[in-house]
Coordinates of C-alpha atoms in Angstrom, one line a residue:
Chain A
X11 CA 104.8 22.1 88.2
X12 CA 103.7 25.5 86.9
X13 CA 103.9 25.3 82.7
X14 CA 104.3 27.3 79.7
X15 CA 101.1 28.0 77.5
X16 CA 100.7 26.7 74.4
X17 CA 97.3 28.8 72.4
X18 CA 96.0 28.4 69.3
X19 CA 94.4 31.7 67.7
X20 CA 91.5 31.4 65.5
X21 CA 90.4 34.1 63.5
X22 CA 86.4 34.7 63.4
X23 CA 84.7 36.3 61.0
X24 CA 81.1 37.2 61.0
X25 CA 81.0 34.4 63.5
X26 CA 83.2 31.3 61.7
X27 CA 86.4 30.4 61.8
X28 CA 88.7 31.4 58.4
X29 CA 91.4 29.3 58.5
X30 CA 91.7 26.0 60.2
X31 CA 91.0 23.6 57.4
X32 CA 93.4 20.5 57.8
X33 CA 91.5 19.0 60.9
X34 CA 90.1 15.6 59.7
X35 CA 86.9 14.6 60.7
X36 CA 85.4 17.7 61.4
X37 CA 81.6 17.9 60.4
X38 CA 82.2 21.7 59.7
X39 CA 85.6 22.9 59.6
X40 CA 84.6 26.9 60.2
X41 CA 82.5 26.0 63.3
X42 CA 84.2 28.0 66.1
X43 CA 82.8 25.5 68.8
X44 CA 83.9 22.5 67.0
X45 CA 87.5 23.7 66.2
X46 CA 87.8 25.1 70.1
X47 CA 86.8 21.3 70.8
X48 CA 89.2 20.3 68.6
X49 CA 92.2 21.9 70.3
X50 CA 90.8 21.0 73.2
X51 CA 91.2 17.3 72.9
X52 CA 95.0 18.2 71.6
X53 CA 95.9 20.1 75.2
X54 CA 95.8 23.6 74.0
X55 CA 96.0 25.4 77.4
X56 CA 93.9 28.5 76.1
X57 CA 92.6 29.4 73.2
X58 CA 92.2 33.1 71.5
X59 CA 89.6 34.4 69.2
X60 CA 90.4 37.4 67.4
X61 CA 87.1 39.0 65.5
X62 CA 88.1 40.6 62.2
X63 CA 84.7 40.7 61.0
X64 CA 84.6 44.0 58.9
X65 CA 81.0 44.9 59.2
X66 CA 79.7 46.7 62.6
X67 CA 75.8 45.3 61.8
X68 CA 77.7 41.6 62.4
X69 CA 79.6 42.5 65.3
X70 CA 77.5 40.5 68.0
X71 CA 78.2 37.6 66.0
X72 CA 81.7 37.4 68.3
X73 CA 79.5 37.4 71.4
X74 CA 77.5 34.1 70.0
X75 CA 80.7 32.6 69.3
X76 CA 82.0 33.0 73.5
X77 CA 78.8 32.1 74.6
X78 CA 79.1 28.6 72.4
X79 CA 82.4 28.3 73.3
X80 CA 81.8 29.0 76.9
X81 CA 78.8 26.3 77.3
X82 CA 81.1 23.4 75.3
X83 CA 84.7 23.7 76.1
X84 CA 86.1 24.4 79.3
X85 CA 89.5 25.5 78.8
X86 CA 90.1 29.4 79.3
X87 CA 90.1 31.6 76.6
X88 CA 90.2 35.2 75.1
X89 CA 88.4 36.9 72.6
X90 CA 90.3 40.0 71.0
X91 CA 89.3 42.0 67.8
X92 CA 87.2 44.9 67.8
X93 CA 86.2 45.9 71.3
X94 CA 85.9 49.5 72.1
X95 CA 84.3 50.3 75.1
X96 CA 83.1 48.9 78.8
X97 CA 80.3 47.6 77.3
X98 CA 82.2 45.7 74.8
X99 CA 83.9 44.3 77.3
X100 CA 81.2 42.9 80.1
X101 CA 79.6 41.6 77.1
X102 CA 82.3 39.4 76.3
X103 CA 82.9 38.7 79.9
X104 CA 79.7 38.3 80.7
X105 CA 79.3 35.5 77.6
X106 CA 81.9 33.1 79.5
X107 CA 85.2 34.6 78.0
X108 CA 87.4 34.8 80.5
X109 CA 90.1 37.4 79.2
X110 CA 89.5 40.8 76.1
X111 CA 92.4 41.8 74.7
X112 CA 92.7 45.3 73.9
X113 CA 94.8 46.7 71.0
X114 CA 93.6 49.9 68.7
X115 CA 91.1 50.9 71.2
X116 CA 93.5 50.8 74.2
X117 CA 95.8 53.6 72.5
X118 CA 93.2 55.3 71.3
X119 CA 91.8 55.8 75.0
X120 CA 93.9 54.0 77.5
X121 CA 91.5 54.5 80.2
X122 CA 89.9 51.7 78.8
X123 CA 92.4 49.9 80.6
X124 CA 92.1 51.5 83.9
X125 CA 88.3 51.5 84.1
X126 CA 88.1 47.7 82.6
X127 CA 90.8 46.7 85.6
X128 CA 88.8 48.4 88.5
X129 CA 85.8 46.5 87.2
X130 CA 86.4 43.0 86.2
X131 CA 90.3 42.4 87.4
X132 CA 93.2 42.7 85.9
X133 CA 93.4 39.3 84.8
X134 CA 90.5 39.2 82.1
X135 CA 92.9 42.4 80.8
X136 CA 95.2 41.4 77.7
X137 CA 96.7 44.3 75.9
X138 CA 97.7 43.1 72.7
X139 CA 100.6 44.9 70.9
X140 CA 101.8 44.9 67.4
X141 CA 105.2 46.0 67.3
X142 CA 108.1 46.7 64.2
X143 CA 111.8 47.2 64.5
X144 CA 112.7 51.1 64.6
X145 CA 115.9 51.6 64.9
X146 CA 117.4 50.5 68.4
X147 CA 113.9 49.8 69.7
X148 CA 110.7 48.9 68.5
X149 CA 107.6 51.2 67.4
X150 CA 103.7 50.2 68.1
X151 CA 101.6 49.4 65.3
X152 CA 97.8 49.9 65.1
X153 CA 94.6 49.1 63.3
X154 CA 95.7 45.7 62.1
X155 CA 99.5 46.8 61.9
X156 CA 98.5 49.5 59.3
X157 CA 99.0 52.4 60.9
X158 CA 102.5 53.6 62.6
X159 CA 101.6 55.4 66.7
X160 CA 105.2 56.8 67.2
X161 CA 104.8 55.3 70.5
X162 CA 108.4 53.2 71.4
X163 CA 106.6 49.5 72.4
X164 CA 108.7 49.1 75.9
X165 CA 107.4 53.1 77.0
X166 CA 103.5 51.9 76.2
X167 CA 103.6 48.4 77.6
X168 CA 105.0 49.7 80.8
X169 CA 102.6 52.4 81.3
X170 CA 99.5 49.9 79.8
X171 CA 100.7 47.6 82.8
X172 CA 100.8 50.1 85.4
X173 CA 97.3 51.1 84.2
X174 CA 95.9 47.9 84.9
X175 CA 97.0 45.1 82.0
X176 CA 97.3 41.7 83.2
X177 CA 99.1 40.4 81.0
X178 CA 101.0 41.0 77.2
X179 CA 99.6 39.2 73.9
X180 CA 103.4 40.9 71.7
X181 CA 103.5 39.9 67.6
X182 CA 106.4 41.0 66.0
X183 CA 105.6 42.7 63.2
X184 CA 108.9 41.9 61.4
X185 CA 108.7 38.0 62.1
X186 CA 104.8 37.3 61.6
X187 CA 103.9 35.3 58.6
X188 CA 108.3 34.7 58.0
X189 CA 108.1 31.3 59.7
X190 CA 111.4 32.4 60.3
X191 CA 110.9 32.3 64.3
X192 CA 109.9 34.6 67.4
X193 CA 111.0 37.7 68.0
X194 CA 113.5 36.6 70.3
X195 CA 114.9 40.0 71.3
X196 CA 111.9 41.7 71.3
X197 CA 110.3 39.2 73.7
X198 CA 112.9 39.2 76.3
X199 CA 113.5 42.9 76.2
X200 CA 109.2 42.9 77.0
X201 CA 109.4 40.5 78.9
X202 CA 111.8 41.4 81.7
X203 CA 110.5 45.5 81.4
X204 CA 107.0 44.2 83.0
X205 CA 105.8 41.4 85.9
X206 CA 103.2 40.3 84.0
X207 CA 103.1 37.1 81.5
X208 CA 103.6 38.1 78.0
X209 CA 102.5 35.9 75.3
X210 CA 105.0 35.5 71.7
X211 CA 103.4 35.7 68.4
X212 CA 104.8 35.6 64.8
X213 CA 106.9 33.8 63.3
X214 CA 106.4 30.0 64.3
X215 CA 107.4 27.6 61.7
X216 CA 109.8 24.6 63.1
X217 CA 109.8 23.2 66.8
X218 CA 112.9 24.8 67.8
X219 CA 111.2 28.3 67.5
X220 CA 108.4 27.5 70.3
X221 CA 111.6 26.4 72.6
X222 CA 113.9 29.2 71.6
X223 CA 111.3 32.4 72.4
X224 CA 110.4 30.1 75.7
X225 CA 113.6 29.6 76.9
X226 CA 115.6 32.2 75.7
X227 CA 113.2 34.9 75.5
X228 CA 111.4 34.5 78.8
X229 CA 108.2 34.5 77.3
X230 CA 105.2 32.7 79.4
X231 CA 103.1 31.7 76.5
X232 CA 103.3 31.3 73.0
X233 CA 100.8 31.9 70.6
X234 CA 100.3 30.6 66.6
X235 CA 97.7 30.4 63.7
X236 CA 98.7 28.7 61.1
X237 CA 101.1 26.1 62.0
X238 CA 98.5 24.4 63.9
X239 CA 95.6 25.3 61.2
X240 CA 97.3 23.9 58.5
X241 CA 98.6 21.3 60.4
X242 CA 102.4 21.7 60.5
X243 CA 102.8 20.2 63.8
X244 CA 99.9 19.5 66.5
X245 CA 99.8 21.0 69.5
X246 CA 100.9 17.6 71.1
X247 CA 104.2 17.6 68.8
X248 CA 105.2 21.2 70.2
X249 CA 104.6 19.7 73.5
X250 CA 106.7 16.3 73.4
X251 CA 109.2 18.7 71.9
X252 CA 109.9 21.4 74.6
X253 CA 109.3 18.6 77.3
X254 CA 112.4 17.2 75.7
X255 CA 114.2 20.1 76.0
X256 CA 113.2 20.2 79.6
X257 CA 110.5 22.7 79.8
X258 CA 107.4 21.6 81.7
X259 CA 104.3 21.6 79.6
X260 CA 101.0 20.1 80.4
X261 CA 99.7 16.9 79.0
Chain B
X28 CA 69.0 20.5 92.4
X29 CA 72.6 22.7 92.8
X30 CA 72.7 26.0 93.7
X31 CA 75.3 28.2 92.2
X32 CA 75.4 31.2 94.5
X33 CA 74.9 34.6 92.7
X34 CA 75.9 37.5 93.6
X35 CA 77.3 39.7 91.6
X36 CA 80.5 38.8 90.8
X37 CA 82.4 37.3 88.4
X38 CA 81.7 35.3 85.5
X39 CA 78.9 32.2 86.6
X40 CA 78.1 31.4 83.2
X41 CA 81.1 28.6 82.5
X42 CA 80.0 27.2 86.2
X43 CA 76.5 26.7 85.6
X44 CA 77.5 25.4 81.7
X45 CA 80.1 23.0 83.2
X46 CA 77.5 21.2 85.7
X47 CA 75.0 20.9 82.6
X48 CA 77.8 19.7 80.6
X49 CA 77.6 16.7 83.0
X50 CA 74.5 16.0 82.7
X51 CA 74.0 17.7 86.3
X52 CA 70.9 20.5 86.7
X53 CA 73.1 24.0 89.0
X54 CA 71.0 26.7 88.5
X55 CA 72.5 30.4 89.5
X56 CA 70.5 31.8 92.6
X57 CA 69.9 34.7 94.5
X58 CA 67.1 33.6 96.5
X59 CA 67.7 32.8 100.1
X60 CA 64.9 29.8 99.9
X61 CA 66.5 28.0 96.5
X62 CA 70.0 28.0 98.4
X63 CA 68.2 27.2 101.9
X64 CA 66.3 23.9 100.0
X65 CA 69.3 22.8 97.4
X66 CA 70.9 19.6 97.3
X67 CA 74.4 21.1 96.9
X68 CA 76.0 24.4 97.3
X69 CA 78.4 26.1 95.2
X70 CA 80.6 29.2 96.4
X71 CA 82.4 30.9 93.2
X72 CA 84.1 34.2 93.9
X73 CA 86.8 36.5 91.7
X74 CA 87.8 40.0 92.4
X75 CA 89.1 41.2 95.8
X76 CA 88.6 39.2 99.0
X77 CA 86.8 42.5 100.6
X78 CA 84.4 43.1 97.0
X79 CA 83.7 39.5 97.2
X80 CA 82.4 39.9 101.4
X81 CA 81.2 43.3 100.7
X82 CA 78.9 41.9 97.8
X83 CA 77.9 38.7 99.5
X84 CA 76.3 41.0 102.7
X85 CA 75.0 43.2 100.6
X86 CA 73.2 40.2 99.1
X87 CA 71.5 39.1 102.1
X88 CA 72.2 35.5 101.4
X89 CA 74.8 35.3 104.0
X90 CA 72.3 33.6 106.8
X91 CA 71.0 31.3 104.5
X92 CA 74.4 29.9 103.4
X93 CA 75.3 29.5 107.2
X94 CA 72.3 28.0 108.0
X95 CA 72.5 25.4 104.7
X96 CA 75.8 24.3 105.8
X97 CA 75.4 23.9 109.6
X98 CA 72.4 21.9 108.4
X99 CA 75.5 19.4 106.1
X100 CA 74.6 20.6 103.1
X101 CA 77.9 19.8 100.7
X102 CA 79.0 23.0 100.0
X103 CA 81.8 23.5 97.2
X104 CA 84.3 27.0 97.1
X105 CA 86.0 28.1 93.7
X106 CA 88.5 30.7 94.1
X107 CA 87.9 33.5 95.8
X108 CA 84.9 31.4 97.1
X109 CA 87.4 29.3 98.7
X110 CA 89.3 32.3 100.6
X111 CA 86.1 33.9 101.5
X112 CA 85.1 30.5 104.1
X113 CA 88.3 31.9 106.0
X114 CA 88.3 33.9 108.5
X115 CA 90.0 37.2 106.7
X116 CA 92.4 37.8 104.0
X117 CA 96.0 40.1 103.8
X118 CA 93.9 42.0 100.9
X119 CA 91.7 43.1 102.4
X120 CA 92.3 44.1 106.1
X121 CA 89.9 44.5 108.6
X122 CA 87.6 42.8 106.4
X123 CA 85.9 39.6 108.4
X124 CA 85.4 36.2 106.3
X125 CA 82.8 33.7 106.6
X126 CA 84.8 32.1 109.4
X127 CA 84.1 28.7 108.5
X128 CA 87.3 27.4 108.3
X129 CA 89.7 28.6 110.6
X130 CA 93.0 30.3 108.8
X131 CA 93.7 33.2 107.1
X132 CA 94.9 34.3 103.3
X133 CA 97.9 35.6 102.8
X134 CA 99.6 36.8 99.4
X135 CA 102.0 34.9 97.3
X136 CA 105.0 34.5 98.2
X137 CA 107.3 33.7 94.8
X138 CA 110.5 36.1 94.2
X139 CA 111.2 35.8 90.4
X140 CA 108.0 34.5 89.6
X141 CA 105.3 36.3 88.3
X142 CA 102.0 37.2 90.5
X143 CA 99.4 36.8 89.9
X144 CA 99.8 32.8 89.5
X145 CA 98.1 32.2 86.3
X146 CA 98.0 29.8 84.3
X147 CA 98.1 25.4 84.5
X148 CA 99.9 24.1 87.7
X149 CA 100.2 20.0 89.0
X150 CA 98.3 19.2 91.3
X151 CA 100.1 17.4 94.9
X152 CA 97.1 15.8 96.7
X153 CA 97.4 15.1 100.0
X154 CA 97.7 11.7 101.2
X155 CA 95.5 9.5 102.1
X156 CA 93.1 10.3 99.7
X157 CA 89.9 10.2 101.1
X158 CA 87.2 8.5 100.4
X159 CA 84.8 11.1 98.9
X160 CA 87.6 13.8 98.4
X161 CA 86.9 15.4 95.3
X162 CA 90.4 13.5 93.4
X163 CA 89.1 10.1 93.4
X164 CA 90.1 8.9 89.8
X165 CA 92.4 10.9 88.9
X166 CA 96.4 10.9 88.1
X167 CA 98.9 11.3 90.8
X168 CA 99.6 14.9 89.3
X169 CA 96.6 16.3 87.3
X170 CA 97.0 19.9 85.7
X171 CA 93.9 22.7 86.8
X172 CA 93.7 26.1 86.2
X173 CA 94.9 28.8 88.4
X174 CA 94.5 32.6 88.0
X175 CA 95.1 34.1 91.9
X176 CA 97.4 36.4 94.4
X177 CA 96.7 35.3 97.7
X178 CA 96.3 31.7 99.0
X179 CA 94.6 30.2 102.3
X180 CA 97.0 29.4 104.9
X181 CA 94.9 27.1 107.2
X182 CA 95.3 27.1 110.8
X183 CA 94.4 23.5 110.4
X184 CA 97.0 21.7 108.2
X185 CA 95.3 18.6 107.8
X186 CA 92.1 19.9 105.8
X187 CA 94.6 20.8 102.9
X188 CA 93.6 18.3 100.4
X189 CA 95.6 19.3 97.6
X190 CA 98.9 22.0 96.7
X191 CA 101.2 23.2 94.0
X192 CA 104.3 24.7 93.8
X193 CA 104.7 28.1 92.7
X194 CA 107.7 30.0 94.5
X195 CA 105.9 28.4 98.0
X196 CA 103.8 25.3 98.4
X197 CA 100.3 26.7 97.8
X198 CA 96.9 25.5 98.9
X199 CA 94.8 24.3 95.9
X200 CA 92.2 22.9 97.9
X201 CA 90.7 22.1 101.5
X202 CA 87.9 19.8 103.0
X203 CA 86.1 19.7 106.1
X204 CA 82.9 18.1 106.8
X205 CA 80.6 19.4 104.2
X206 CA 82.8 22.2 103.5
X207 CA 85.2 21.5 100.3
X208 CA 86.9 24.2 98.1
X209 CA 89.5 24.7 95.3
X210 CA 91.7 27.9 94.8
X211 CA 91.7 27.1 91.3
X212 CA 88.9 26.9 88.8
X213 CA 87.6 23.6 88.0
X214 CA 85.4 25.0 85.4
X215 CA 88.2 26.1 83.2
X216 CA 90.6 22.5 84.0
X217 CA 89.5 20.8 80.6
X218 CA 88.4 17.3 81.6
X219 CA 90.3 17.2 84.9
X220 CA 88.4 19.9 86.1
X221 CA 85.2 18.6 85.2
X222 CA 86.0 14.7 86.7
X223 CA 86.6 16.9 89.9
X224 CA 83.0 18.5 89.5
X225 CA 81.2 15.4 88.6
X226 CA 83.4 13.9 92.0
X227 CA 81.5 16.8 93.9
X228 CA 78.2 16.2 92.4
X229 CA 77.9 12.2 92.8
X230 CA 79.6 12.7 96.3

């Protein structure tokens, strides 16, 4: 049976992990590898890293982190924050992740897309959208949801696809950080504009919210921070949960 | 000592860290003599079906890996690794495979469903299970990890060791002789994935 995705983010800065403390029993509780080992062991099916580390002269601290990743846990997983160019991406590639995701950069110069599809597949390709309410639709958000584009969300993730994204990594803007639940509308509107899998983030904070943007808003994948770092519910508890509601996860 | 075959695509590094994970020395290889002279062979492969071919001749290691395996060394397929030992592939017409399995690839056939099939899928392995077939010890339905759009359809049904469903009954994995293979990526099942390389290494 094919299953929905159930991926822990971590954020990495300057090569550790920022949040994440509530794990017991871990030696070092900002140790990327450890944590990814961690969620491992629960049945995360992927994992993402996304680098906010502020400093350029740190930035191939993220590239240590894939390659420790890589050699230790074998699980797929995508590293997202920060990467510009072609060369950004090989190096990541090329240090065992197996997916970039592609945010700032990718409006900012959508042939990044193209290019990055022609050269390593479409499938290591994540574009990664932050998107708000504006009016009937919604408007795309850059540079860490600061600044407004203009662009409407459905018209860019359509053309990103055709150039070459593999796949959709959508926060909603309006429900990250509410606990309030998914973006229901948003992710079914996203998800049925595009073929590829598209990935719900923002807004987890009870069970039925992992079901709810499954089921109801078509999504493939869903993705949450803090609920599992701060150890609301385990990755196992979301899982027990949607299985009960009848949606096939992996164990 | 296993010889991961490189040439020049794709991403090797989680292959080679998986067998050292287990304790098991692959070392990635470009030299007709190391593959010629290895205890096992493995075939990884992403991309395009006719990239994959078109990067393999280019190599030059194409004689050496045809001679290893007419000589019985195991060989292992991952992927596109796998769809390349057939004889040619929808993707890439006109574009000749390695030709030693007979079959050819076809795309996925799944209306509703998304393509390409990415993502964990159960496991259906064929029955009997053999004796040295790379499933021995695991659960009737283990997850592994797919990311592909095509699949081999084997003119041989009975060397499809394992499928899944997705839209159409897939083929996850094949054996013949010496010649085993999984469409998808052991390397990136979690500890399924690697029981299913350390099956291929103590095999």
């Amino acid at each position: 049976m094919y299953t929905k995705r159930i991926i822990p983010c971590l954020d990495v800065k300057d090569g550790r992990v920022v949040k994440g403390t509530q794990f017991v029993g871990l030696r070092d509780a900002g140790d990327p590898v450890e944590l990814a080992k961690r969620y491992d062991e629960e049945r995360a099916d992927e994992l993402v890293f996304l680098d906010i580390t502020a400093s350029s002269d740190n930035r191939d601290t993220i590239v240590q982190v894939a390659r420790d990743c890589a050699s230790e846990v074998f699980i797929p997983f995508t590293i997202g924050g920060g990467i510009r160019s072609q060369q950004d991406i090989q190096k990541m590639l090329r240090a065992g992740a197996d997916k970039i995701s592609l945010n700032t950069a990718a409006i900012k110069e959508p042939e990044l897309i193209q290019e990055g599809a022609e050269k390593f597949g479409r499938q290591c390709i994540v574009l990664a959208v932050d998107a708000k309410r504006s009016g009937e639709g919604w408007e795309v958000y850059i540079n860490g949801g600061r600044t407004p584009t203009g662009l409407d969300c459905i018209t860019w993730i359509k053309r990103a696809v055709s150039l070459g994204a593999g796949e959709i990594l959508l926060t909603s803007m309006d429900a990250d950080g509410t606990k309030d639940g998914y973006d229901i509308a948003l992710t079914r509107t996203v998800s049925e504009a595009v073929d590829v899998p598209v990935i719900a983030s923002g807004g987890a904070g009870k069970l039925e919210h992992f079901y709810e943007v499954l089921a109801e808003g078509n999504a493939d994948a869903v993705l949450a921070a803090s609920v599992f770092h701060y150890g609301t519910f385990s990755i196992h508890q979301v899982k027990t949960y949607l299985s009960s509601r009848g949606l096939e996860v992996r164990f | 000592m296993i010889a991961i075959i490189d040439y020049g695509v794709g991403n090797l590094f989680s292959v080679e860290k998986a067998f050292a994970a287990l304790g098991t020395e692959a070392r990635l290889t470009s030299n007709p003599s190391e593959i010629l002279h290895a205890s096992k062979i493995v075939l990884p492969g992403v991309g395009a079906f006719g990239d994959c071919m078109k990067n393999l001749q280019e190599s030059g290691l194409i004689p050496a890996l045809l001679k290893a395996v007419s000589g019985n060394t195991p060989l292992l397929g991952i992927c596109v690794g796998l769809q390349i030992l057939f004889d040619g592939s929808e993707e890439s017409p006109g574009i000749n495979g390695l030709g030693l399995l007979a079959g050819t690839v076809r795309k996925i056939h799944a209306p509703g469903l998304k393509v390409p099939h990415m993502g964990w899928n159960s496991l259906e392995i064929s029955q009997p299970r053999r004796e040295h077939d790379l499933f021995q010890g695991l659960s009737e339905r283990p997850f592994t990890y797919f990311v592909h759009s095509y699949h081999a359809v084997p003119k041989e049904n009975e060397i499809i060791t394992a499928t899944c469903e997705y839209g159409e009954r897939i083929t996850a994995a094949v054996a013949k002789g010496n010649i085993q293979a999984t469409q998808f990526h052991p390397e990136k099942s979690g500890d399924v994935g690697l029981h299913i390389l350390k099956n291929f290494v103590t095999s």
